[in-house]
Structures are given as structure tokens and as C-alpha cells.
Amino acid sequence: PHDVATFLQQCPDLDKKQLGDYLGEREDFAVQVLQAFIKLIDFNGLEIDGALRRLLHSFRLPGESQKIERIMETFAGQFFTQNPAGVFA
């Protein structure tokens, strides 16, 4: 999953909509790729809006609410891990 996540982040020619759709999938490997993908992004010291902008620069959120929820929960966990004394402490 880490290697796939690294590839997905470093490949500028990928369709951002399709990438977001894949990252929101619920199958185990896709969830692991999502977690690895978000761990590769540095949110340290950012406000929540700046962190979201940084995250969504790489892909577009899918249209399905369950996929958005998976992505946002993973983002929230990583954001808090990198900013434990931030706004949500």
C-alpha cells in the first residue's frame, strides 16, 4: 500500500476524480492505500482549512457520501496525530 500511495502522489498525469474515487473505496487494500497516501502528506503546523487544501490538491472528493466519510475520517486522524496540541486538543 505504501508503494502504491507513493506512486499515486508522484504521478501528475492521473485523473484527480478517479483517484479520489479509488481512495474512497472500502476494500481492504484501497483503505490501506488511503491511509498510506494521507500519511505521506505533511499537515504539521497547518490550520484545518490549509490542511484540507493541501489534501485536496492531490485529488477530488468522490460524489458518494460513504467514500467522502472514509477519506475525511482518515484525514482527521492523521491531522490530529500531526497536530496534537492544535485546535481540537
mmCIF file of C-alpha atoms in Angstrom:
data_model
loop_
_atom_site.group_PDB
_atom_site.id
_atom_site.type_symbol
_atom_site.label_atom_id
_atom_site.label_comp_id
_atom_site.label_asym_id
_atom_site.label_seq_id
_atom_site.Cartn_x
_atom_site.Cartn_y
_atom_site.Cartn_z
ATOM 1 C CA PRO A 1 0.000 0.000 0.000
ATOM 2 C CA HIS A 2 2.823 2.431 0.760
ATOM 3 C CA ASP A 3 4.405 1.929 -2.657
ATOM 4 C CA VAL A 4 1.070 2.389 -4.416
ATOM 5 C CA ALA A 5 0.346 5.525 -2.364
ATOM 6 C CA THR A 6 3.766 6.937 -3.215
ATOM 7 C CA PHE A 7 3.191 6.231 -6.904
ATOM 8 C CA LEU A 8 -0.245 7.859 -6.809
ATOM 9 C CA GLN A 9 1.171 11.001 -5.217
ATOM 10 C CA GLN A 10 4.084 11.287 -7.609
ATOM 11 C CA CYS A 11 2.198 10.681 -10.861
ATOM 12 C CA PRO A 12 0.900 14.067 -12.081
ATOM 13 C CA ASP A 13 -0.993 12.632 -15.063
ATOM 14 C CA LEU A 14 -3.593 10.741 -13.036
ATOM 15 C CA ASP A 15 -7.205 11.857 -13.264
ATOM 16 C CA LYS A 16 -7.933 13.550 -9.916
ATOM 17 C CA LYS A 17 -11.568 12.492 -9.931
ATOM 18 C CA GLN A 18 -10.725 8.823 -10.500
ATOM 19 C CA LEU A 19 -8.008 8.979 -7.834
ATOM 20 C CA GLY A 20 -10.485 10.333 -5.281
ATOM 21 C CA ASP A 21 -12.965 7.654 -6.232
ATOM 22 C CA TYR A 22 -10.328 4.932 -5.742
ATOM 23 C CA LEU A 23 -9.107 6.329 -2.418
ATOM 24 C CA GLY A 24 -12.667 6.238 -1.089
ATOM 25 C CA GLU A 25 -13.198 2.546 -1.853
ATOM 26 C CA ARG A 26 -13.959 0.279 1.102
ATOM 27 C CA GLU A 27 -11.998 -2.825 0.126
ATOM 28 C CA ASP A 28 -9.086 -3.506 2.492
ATOM 29 C CA PHE A 29 -6.227 -2.757 0.121
ATOM 30 C CA ALA A 30 -7.750 0.554 -1.003
ATOM 31 C CA VAL A 31 -8.250 1.585 2.639
ATOM 32 C CA GLN A 32 -4.597 0.784 3.351
ATOM 33 C CA VAL A 33 -3.550 2.820 0.298
ATOM 34 C CA LEU A 34 -5.706 5.727 1.528
ATOM 35 C CA GLN A 35 -4.070 5.596 4.952
ATOM 36 C CA ALA A 36 -0.586 5.462 3.457
ATOM 37 C CA PHE A 37 -1.449 8.231 0.970
ATOM 38 C CA ILE A 38 -2.612 10.586 3.710
ATOM 39 C CA LYS A 39 0.369 9.730 5.944
ATOM 40 C CA LEU A 40 2.653 10.968 3.164
ATOM 41 C CA ILE A 41 1.157 14.466 3.407
ATOM 42 C CA ASP A 42 2.648 16.886 5.948
ATOM 43 C CA PHE A 43 -0.106 18.671 7.899
ATOM 44 C CA ASN A 44 2.172 19.683 10.762
ATOM 45 C CA GLY A 45 1.506 23.232 11.949
ATOM 46 C CA LEU A 46 -1.318 23.879 9.485
ATOM 47 C CA GLU A 47 -4.780 25.151 10.332
ATOM 48 C CA ILE A 48 -7.594 22.789 9.388
ATOM 49 C CA ASP A 49 -8.507 24.724 6.241
ATOM 50 C CA GLY A 50 -4.916 24.790 4.995
ATOM 51 C CA ALA A 51 -4.558 21.079 5.708
ATOM 52 C CA LEU A 52 -7.738 20.318 3.749
ATOM 53 C CA ARG A 53 -6.485 22.408 0.839
ATOM 54 C CA ARG A 54 -3.211 20.508 0.869
ATOM 55 C CA LEU A 55 -5.060 17.185 0.930
ATOM 56 C CA LEU A 56 -7.488 18.103 -1.853
ATOM 57 C CA HIS A 57 -4.759 19.451 -4.096
ATOM 58 C CA SER A 58 -3.908 15.828 -4.938
ATOM 59 C CA PHE A 59 -7.388 14.556 -5.799
ATOM 60 C CA ARG A 60 -11.084 15.425 -5.945
ATOM 61 C CA LEU A 61 -13.555 14.115 -3.415
ATOM 62 C CA PRO A 62 -15.848 11.461 -4.854
ATOM 63 C CA GLY A 63 -19.585 12.034 -5.066
ATOM 64 C CA GLU A 64 -20.584 9.170 -2.774
ATOM 65 C CA SER A 65 -21.020 10.175 0.859
ATOM 66 C CA GLN A 66 -19.601 6.924 2.284
ATOM 67 C CA LYS A 67 -16.391 7.408 0.305
ATOM 68 C CA ILE A 68 -16.130 11.023 1.458
ATOM 69 C CA GLU A 69 -16.629 9.881 5.047
ATOM 70 C CA ARG A 70 -13.807 7.311 4.785
ATOM 71 C CA ILE A 71 -11.441 9.906 3.351
ATOM 72 C CA MET A 72 -12.364 12.575 5.896
ATOM 73 C CA GLU A 73 -12.067 10.205 8.866
ATOM 74 C CA THR A 74 -8.623 9.140 7.719
ATOM 75 C CA PHE A 75 -7.631 12.771 7.173
ATOM 76 C CA ALA A 76 -8.937 13.779 10.619
ATOM 77 C CA GLY A 77 -6.958 11.045 12.346
ATOM 78 C CA GLN A 78 -3.734 11.986 10.575
ATOM 79 C CA PHE A 79 -4.309 15.722 11.079
ATOM 80 C CA PHE A 80 -4.758 15.210 14.821
ATOM 81 C CA THR A 81 -1.746 12.891 15.009
ATOM 82 C CA GLN A 82 0.450 15.569 13.430
ATOM 83 C CA ASN A 83 -1.121 18.437 15.434
ATOM 84 C CA PRO A 84 -1.935 17.028 18.905
ATOM 85 C CA ALA A 85 -1.873 20.437 20.601
ATOM 86 C CA GLY A 86 -3.872 22.153 17.850
ATOM 87 C CA VAL A 87 -7.403 23.495 17.755
ATOM 88 C CA PHE A 88 -9.029 20.150 18.549
ATOM 89 C CA ALA A 89 -6.867 19.264 21.565
#
